[in-house]
Coordinates of N, CA and C in Angstrom, one line a residue:
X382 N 96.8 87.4 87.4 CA 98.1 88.2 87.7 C 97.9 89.6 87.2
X383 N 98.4 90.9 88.0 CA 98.1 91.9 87.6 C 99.4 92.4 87.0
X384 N 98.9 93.2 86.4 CA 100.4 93.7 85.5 C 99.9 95.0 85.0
X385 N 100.8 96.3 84.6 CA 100.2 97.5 84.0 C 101.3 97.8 82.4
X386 N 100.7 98.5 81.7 CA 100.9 99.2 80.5 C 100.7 100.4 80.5
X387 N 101.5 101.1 79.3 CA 101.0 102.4 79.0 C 99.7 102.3 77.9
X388 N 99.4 103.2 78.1 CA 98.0 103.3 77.4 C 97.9 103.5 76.2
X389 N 97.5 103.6 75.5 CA 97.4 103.6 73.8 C 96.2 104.5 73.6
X390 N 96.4 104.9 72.5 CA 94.7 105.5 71.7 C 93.2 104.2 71.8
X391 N 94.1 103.1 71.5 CA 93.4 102.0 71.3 C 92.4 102.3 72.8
X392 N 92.7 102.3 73.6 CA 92.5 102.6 75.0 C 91.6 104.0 75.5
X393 N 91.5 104.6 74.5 CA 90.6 105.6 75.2 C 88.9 105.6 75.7
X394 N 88.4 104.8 75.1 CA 86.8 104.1 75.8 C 87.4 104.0 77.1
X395 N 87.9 103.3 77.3 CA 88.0 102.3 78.4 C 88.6 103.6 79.7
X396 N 89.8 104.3 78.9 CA 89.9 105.2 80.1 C 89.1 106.0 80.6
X397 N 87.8 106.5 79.4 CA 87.0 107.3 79.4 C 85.8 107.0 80.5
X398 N 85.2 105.6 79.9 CA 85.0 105.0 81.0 C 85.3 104.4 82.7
X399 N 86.3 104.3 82.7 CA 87.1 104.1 84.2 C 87.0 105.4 85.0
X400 N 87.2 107.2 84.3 CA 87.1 108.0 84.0 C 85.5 108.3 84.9
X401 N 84.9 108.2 84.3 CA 83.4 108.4 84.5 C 82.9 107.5 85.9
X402 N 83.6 106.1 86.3 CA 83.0 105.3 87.2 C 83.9 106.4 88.3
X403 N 85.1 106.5 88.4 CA 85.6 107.2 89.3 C 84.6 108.2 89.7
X404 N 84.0 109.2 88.8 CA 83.3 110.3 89.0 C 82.3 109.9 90.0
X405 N 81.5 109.2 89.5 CA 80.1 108.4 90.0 C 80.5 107.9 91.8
X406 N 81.9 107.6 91.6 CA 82.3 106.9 93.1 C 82.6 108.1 94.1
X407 N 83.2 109.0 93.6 CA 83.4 110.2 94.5 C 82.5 111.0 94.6
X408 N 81.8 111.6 93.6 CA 81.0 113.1 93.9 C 79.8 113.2 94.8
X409 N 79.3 111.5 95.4 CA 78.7 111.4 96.6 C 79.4 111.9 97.9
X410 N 80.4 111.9 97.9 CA 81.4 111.7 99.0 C 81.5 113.2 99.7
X411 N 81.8 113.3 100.8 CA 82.0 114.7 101.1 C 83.5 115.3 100.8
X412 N 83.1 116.6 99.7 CA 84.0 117.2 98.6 C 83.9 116.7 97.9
X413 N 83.2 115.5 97.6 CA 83.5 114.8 95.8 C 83.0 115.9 95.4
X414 N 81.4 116.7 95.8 CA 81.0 117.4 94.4 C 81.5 118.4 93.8
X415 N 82.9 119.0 94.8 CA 83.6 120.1 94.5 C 84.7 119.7 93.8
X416 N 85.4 118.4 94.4 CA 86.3 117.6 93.3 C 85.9 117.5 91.9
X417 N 84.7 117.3 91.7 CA 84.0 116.7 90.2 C 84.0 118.2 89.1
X418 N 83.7 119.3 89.8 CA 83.2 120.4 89.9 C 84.6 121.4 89.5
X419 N 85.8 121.0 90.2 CA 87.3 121.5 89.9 C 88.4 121.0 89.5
X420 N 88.4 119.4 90.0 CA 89.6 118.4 89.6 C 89.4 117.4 88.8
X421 N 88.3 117.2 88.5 CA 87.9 115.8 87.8 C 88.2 115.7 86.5
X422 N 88.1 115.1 85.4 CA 88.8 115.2 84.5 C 87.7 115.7 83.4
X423 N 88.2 116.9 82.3 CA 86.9 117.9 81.4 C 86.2 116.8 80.5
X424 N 84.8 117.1 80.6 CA 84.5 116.0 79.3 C 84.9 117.2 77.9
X425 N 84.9 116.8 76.5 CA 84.7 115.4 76.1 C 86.1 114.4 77.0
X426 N 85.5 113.3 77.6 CA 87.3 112.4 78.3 C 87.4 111.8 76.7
X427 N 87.1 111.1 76.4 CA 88.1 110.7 74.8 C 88.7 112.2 74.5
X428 N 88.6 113.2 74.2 CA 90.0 114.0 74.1 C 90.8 114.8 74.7
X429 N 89.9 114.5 75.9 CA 91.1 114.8 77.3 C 92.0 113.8 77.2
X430 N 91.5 112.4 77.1 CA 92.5 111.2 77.4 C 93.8 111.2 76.0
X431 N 93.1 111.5 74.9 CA 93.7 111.4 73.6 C 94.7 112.9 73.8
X432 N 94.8 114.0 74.2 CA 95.7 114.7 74.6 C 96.5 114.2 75.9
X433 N 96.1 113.8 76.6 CA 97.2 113.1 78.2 C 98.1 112.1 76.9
X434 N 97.8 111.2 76.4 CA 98.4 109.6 75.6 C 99.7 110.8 75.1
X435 N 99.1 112.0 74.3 CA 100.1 112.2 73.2 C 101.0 113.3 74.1
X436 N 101.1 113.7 75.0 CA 101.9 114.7 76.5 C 102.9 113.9 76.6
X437 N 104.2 114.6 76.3 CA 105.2 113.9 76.8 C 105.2 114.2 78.4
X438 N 104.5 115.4 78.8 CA 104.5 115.6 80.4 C 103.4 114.8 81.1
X439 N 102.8 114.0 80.5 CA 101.8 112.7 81.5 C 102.3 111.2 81.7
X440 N 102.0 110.6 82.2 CA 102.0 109.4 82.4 C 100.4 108.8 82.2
X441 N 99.9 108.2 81.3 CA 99.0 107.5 81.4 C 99.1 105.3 81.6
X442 N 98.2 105.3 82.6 CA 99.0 104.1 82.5 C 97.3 103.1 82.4
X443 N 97.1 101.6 82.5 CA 96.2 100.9 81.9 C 96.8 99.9 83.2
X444 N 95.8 99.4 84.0 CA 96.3 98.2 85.3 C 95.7 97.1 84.6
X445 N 95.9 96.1 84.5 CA 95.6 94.7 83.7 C 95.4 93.7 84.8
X446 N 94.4 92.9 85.3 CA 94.4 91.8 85.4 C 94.2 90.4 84.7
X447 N 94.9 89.6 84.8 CA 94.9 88.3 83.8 C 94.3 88.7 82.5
X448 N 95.2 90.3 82.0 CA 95.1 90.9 80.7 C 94.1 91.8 80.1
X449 N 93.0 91.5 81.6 CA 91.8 92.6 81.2 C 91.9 93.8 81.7
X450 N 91.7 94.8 81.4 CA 91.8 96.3 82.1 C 90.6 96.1 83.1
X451 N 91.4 96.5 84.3 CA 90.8 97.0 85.4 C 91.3 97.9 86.2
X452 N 91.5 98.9 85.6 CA 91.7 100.0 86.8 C 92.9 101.1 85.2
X453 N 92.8 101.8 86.3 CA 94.1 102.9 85.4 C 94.5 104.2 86.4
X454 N 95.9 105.1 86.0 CA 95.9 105.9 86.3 C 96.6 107.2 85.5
X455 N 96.6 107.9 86.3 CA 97.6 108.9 85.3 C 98.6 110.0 86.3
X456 N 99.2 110.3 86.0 CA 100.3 111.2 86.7 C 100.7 112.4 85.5
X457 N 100.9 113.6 86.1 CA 101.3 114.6 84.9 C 102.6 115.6 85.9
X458 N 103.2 116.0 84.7 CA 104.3 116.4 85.9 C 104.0 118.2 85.6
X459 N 104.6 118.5 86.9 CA 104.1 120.1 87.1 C 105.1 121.1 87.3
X460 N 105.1 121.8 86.4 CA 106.5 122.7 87.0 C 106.6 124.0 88.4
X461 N 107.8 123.3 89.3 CA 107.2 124.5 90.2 C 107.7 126.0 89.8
X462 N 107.7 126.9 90.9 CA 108.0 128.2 90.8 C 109.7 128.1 90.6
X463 N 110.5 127.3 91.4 CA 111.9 127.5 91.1 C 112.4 126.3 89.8
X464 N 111.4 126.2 89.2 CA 112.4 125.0 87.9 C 112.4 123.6 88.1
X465 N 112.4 123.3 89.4 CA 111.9 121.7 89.4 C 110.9 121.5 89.2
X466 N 110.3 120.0 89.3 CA 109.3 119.7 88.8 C 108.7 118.7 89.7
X467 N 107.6 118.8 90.0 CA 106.5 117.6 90.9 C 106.0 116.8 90.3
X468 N 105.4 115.8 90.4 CA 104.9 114.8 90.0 C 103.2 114.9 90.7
X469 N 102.3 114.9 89.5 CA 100.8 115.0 90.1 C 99.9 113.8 90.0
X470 N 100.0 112.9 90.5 CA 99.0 112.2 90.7 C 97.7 112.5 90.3
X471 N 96.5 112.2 88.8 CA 96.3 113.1 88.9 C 94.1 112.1 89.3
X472 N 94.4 111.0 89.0 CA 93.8 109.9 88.7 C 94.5 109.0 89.2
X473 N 94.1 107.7 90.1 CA 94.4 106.4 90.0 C 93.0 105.9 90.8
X474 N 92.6 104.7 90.0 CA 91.3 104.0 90.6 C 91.4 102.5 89.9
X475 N 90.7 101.7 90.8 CA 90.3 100.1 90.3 C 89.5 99.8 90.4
X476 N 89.0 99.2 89.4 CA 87.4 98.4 89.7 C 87.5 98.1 90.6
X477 N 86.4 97.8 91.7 CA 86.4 97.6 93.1 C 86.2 96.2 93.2
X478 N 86.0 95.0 92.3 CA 86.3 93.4 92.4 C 88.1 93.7 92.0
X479 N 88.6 94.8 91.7 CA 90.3 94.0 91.8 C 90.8 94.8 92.9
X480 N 90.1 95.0 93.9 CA 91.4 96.0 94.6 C 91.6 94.9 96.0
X481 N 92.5 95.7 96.8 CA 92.7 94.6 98.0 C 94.2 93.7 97.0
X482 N 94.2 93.7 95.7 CA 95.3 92.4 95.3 C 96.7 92.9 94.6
X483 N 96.7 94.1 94.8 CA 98.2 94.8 94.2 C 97.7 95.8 92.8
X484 N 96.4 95.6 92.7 CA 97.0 96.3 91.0 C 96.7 98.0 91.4
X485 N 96.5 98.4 92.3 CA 96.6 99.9 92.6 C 98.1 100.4 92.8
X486 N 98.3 99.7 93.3 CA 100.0 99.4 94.0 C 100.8 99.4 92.9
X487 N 101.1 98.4 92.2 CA 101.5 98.7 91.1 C 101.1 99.9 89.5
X488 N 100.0 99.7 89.6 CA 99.8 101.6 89.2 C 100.5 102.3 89.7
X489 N 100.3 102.4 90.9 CA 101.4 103.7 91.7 C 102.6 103.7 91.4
X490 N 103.4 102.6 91.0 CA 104.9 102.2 91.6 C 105.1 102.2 89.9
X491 N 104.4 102.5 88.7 CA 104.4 102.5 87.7 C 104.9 103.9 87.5
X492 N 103.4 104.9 87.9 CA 103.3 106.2 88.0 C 104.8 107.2 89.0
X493 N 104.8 106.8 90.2 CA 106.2 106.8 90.1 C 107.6 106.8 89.7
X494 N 107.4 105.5 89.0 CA 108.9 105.6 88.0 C 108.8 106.4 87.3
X495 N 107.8 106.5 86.6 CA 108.0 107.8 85.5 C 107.8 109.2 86.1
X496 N 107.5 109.4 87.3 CA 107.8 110.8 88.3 C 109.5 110.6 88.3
X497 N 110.1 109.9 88.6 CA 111.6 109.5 89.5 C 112.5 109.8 87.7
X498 N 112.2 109.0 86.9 CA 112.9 109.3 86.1 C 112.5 110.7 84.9
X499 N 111.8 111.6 85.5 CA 111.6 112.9 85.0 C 112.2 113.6 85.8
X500 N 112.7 113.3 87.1 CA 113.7 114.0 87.9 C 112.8 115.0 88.7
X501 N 111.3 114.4 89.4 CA 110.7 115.1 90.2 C 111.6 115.4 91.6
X502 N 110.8 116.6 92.0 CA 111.0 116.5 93.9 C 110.2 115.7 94.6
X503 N 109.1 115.4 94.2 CA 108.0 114.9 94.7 C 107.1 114.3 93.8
X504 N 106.3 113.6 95.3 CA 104.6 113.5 94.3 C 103.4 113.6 95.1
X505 N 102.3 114.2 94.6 CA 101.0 114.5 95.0 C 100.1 113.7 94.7
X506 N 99.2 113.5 95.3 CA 98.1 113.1 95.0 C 97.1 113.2 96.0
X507 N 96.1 113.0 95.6 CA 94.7 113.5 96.5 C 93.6 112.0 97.4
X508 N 93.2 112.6 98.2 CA 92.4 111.5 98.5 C 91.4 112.8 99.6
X509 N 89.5 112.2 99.4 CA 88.9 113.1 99.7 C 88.9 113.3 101.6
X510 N 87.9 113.7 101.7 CA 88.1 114.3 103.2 C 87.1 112.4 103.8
X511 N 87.2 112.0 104.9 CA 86.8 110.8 105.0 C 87.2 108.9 104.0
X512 N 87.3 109.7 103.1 CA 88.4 108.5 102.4 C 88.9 108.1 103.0
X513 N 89.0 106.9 104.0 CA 89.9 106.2 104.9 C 90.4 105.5 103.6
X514 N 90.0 104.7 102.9 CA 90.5 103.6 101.9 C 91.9 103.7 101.1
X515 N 91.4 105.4 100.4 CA 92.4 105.7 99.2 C 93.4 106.5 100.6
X516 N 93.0 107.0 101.6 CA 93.8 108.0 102.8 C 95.5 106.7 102.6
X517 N 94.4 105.4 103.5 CA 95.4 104.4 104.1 C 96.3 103.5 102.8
X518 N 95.5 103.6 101.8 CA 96.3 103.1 100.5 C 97.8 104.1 100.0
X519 N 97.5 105.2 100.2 CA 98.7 105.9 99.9 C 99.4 106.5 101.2
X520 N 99.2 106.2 102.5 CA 99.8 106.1 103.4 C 100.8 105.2 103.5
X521 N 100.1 103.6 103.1 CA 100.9 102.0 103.4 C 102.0 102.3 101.8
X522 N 101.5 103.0 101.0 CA 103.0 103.7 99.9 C 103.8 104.6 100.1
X523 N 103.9 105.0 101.5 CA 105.2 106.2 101.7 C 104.1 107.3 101.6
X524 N 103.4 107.5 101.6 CA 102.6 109.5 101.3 C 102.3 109.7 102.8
X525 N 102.8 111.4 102.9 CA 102.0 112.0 104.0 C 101.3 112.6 103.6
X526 N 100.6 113.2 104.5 CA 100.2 114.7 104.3 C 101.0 115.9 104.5
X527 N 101.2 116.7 103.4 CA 101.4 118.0 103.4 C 100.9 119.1 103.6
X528 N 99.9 119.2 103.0 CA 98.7 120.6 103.4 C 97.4 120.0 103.2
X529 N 96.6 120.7 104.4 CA 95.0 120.2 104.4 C 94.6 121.7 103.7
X530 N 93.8 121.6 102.8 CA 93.2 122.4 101.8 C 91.8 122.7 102.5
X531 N 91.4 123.8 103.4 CA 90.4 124.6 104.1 C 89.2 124.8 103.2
X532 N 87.9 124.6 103.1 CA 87.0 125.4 102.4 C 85.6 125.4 103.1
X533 N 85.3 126.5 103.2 CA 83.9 126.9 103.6 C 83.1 127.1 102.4
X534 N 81.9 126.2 102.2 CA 80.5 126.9 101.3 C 79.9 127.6 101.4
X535 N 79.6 128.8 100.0 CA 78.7 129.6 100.6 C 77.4 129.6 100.0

């Protein structure tokens, strides 16, 4: 049964770790190495993660199957230019034996609530250029697209 939590200190290996497999899964990808490169999360991650835990403006969360961690995400909220605030998606991933079974889903719908009850306009989140998987996972949860982000290498 999957179920999620907020994350603890006790939990920072694990995020740091999850952290790192994400890396490894994207920066093959076309844009992962510029994702890795600009969005990915700064090492040291034990005190990136130990700063997100203690952020009243993040959501860190821990996805559990039958109690074991498998997967995690994080959401951080962003202030716009007029005073509201967005909600950033900024991380969510699962070991790839739990996905297909809800516990991304409920990450999200976790990460969410805590967008909803900080009184966002929205929420963001990313998925790379060909990513059909994570595209159609946050499609089948209400997400469009809003802006395609252009870049030429030089």
């Amino acid at each position: 049964m999957e179920s999620v939590r907020s994350a603890t200190t006790a939990d920072i290996e694990t995020l740091s770790g999850f952290a790192a497999q994400l890396a490894l899964e994207l920066t093959p990808m076309r844009g992962g190495a510029l994702w890795a490169a600009q969005e990915s999360r700064r090492e040291p991650l034990n005190e990136a993660f130990a700063e997100l835990i203690r952020s009243q403006s993040a959501c860190v969360l821990i996805g559990l199957l039958d109690g074991a961690p498998m997967g995690f995400g994080v959401a951080v909220l962003e202030e716009l230019n007029d005073g509201t605030f967005l909600g950033d998606i900024t991380e969510i991933w699962v070991e790839p034996e739990a996905r297909a079974i809800g516990l991304g889903e409920s990450i999200l719908g976790s990460l969410s609530e805590f967008c909803i009850e900080n009184g966002c306009v929205g929420i963001d989140a990313r998925a790379l250029p060909g990513h059909r998987q994570t595209k159609n996972f946050f499609e089948e949860q209400g997400f469009t697209a809003r802006m395609l982000k252009m870049h030429k290498p030089l």
